[in-house]
mmCIF file of C-alpha atoms in Angstrom:
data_model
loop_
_atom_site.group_PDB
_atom_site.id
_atom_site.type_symbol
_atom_site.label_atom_id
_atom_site.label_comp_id
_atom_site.label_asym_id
_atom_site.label_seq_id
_atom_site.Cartn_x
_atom_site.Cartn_y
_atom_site.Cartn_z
ATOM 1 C CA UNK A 1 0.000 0.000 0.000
ATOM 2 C CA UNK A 2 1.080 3.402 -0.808
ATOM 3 C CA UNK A 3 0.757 6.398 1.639
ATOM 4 C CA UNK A 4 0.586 10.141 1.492
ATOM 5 C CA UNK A 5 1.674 12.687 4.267
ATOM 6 C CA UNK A 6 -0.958 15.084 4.357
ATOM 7 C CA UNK A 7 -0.509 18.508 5.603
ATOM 8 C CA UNK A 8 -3.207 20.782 7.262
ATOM 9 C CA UNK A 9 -6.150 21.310 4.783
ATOM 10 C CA UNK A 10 -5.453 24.525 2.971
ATOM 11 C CA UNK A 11 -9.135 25.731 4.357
ATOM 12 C CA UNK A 12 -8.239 25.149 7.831
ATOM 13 C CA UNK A 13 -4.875 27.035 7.543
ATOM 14 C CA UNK A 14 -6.801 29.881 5.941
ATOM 15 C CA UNK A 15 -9.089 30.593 8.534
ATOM 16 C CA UNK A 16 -6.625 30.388 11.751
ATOM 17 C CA UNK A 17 -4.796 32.927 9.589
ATOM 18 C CA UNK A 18 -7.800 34.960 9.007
ATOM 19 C CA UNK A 19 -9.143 34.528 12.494
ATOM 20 C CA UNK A 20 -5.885 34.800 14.391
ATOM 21 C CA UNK A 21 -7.417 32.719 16.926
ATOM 22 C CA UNK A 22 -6.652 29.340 18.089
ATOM 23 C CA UNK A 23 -8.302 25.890 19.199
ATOM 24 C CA UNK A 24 -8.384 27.635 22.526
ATOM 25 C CA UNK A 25 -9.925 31.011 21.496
ATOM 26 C CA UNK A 26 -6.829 32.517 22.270
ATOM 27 C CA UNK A 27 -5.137 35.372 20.024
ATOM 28 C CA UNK A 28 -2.052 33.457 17.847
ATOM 29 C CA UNK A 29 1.417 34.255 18.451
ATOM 30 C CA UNK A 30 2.982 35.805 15.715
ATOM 31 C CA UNK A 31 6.896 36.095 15.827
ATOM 32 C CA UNK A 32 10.025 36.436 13.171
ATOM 33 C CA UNK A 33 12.115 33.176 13.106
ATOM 34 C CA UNK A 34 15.044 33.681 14.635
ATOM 35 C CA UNK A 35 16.840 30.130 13.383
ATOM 36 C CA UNK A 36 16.641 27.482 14.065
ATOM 37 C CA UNK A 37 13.640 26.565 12.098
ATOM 38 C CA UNK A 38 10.063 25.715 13.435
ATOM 39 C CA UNK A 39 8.669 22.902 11.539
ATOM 40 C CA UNK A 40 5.105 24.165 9.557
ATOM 41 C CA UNK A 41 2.130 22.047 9.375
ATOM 42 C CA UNK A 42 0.936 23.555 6.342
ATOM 43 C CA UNK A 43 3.920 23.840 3.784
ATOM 44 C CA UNK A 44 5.669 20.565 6.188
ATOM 45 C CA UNK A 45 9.129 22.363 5.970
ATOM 46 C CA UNK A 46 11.194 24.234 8.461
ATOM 47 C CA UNK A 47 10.424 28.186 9.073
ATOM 48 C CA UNK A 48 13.950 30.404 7.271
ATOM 49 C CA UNK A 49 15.401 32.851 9.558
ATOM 50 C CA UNK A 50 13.379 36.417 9.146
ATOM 51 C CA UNK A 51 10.581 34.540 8.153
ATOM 52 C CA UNK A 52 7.315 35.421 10.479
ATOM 53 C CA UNK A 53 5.574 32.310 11.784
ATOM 54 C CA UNK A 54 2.261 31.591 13.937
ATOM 55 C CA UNK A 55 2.369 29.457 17.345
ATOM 56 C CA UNK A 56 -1.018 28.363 17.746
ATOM 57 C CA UNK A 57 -2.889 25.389 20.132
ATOM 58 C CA UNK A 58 -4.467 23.006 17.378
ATOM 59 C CA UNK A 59 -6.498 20.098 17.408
ATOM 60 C CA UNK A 60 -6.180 18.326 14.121
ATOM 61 C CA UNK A 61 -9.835 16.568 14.135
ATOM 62 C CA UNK A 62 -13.325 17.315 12.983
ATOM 63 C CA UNK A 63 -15.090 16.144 16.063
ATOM 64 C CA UNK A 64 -14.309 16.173 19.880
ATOM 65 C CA UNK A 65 -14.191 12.793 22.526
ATOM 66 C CA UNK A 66 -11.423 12.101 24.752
ATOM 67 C CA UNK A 67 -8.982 11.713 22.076
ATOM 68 C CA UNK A 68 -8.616 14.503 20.714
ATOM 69 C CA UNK A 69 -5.449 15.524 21.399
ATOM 70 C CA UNK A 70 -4.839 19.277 21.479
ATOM 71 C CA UNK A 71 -1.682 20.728 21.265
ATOM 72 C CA UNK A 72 1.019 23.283 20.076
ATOM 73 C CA UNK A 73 1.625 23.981 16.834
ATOM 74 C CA UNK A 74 3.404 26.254 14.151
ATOM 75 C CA UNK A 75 2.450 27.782 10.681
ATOM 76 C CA UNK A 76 4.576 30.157 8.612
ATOM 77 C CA UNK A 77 2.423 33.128 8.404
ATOM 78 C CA UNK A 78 1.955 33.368 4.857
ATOM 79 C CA UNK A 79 3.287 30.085 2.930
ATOM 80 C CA UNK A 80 1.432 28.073 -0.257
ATOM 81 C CA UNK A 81 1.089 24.840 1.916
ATOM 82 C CA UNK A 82 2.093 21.866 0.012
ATOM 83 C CA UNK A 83 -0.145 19.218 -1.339
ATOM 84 C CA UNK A 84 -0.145 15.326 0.249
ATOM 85 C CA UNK A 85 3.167 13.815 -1.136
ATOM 86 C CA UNK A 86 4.273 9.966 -0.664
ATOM 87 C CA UNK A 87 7.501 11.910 0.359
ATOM 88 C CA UNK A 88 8.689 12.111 3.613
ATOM 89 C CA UNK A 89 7.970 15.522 4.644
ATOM 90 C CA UNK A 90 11.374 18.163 5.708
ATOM 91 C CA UNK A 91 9.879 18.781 9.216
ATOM 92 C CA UNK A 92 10.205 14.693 9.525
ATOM 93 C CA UNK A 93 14.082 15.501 10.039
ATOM 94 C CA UNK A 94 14.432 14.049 13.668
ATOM 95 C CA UNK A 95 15.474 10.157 14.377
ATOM 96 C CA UNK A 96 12.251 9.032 15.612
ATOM 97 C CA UNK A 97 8.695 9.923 15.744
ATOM 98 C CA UNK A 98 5.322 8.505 17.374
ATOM 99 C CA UNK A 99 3.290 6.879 14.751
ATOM 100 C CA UNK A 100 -0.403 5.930 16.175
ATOM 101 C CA UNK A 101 -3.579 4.590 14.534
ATOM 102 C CA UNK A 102 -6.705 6.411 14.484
ATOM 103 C CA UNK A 103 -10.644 4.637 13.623
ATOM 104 C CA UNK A 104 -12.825 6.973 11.400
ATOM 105 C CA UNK A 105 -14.584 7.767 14.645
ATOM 106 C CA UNK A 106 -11.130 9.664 15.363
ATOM 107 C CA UNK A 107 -10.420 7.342 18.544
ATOM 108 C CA UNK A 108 -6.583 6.064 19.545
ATOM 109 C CA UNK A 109 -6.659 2.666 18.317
ATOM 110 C CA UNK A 110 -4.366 0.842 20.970
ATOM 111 C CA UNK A 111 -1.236 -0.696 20.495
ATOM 112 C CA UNK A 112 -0.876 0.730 17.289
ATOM 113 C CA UNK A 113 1.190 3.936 18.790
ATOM 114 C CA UNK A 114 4.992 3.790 18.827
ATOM 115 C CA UNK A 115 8.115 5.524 18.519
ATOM 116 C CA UNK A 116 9.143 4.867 14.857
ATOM 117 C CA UNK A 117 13.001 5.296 12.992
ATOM 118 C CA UNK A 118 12.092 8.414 10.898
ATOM 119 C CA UNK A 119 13.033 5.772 7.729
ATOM 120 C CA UNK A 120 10.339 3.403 8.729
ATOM 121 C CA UNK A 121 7.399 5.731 8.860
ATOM 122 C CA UNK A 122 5.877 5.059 5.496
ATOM 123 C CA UNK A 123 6.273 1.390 5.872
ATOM 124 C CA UNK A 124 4.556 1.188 9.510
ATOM 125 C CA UNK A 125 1.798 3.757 8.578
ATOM 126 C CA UNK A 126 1.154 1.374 5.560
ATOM 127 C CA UNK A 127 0.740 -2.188 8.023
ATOM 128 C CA UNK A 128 -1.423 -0.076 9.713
ATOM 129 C CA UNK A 129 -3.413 1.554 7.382
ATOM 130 C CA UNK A 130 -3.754 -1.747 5.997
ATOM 131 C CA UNK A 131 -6.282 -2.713 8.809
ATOM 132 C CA UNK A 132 -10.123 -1.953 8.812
ATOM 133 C CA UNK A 133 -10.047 -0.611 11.875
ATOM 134 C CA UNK A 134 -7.419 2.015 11.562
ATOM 135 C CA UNK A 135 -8.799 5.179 9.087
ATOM 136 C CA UNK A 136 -5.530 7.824 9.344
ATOM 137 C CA UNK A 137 -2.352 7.671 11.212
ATOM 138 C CA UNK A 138 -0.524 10.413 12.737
ATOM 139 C CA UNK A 139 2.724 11.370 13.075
ATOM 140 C CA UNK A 140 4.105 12.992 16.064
ATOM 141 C CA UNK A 141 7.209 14.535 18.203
ATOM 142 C CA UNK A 142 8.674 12.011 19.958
ATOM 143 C CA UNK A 143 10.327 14.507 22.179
ATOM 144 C CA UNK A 144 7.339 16.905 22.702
ATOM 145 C CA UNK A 145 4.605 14.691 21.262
ATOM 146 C CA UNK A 146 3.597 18.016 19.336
ATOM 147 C CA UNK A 147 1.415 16.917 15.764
ATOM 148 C CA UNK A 148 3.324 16.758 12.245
ATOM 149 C CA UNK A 149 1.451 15.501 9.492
ATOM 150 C CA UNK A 150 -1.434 12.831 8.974
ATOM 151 C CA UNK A 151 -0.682 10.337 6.658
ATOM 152 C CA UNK A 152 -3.343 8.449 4.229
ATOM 153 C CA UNK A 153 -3.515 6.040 1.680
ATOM 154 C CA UNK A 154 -2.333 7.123 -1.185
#
């Protein structure tokens, strides 16, 4: 099976720009990159110095249950986003990440998270995606368990 890493839709990015508010109500940080990078949900590389970015609390799910993991994220303030790609994404530049299962009802399905080699994501996100029970997998910090990128099938 072949996968995708999908960034944040395009409509979603557009309205937390236009908004400037977060998954907490809160005003968005805005701030000038002052190196080294912060990795962008939207365009899935790393911020340049001088560039502005957004630091924002996200929740990357349509509904809400006790899953839905909120959390820190960053967007460069103005960039084209990038369409899903069966590439492995620039913020993906650490040795490991946290690779977990999701159902379609957007619920952890267990003992399908783990920390991942950074070369192995595709390959694990494709056993899993292979299962009825599993709809998207996420990626995630393994140091700060922050969200990356969902991946799909491609």
């Amino acid at each position: 099976m072949s996968v995708h890493f999908h960034p944040l839709p395009a409509a979603e990015v557009a309205a937390i720009r236009a908004s400037g508010i977060d998954a907490y109500g809160n005003p968005v940080e805005r701030a000038i990159c002052d190196g080294p990078g912060h990795p962008c949900r939207s365009c899935l590389t790393e911020t340049a110095a001088g560039q502005p970015f957004l630091t924002l609390a996200h929740r990357p799910f349509e509904g809400q249950n006790a899953f839905t993991e909120t959390g820190p994220i960053y967007l460069c303030e103005s960039c084209a986003g990038t369409p899903p790609s069966a590439a492995l994404p620039a913020i993906l530049s650490a040795p490991s990440h946290i690779v977990r299962g999701y159902s379609a009802e957007e619920r952890i399905v267990y003992g399908t998270g783990q920390v991942t080699p950074t070369a192995e994501i595709s390959a694990y996100a494709a056993t899993l995606l292979a299962r009825d029970d599993i709809a998207f997998v996420d990626v995630r910090s393994a140091s700060n368990n922050c969200f990356l990128c969902r991946i799909k099938p491609a």
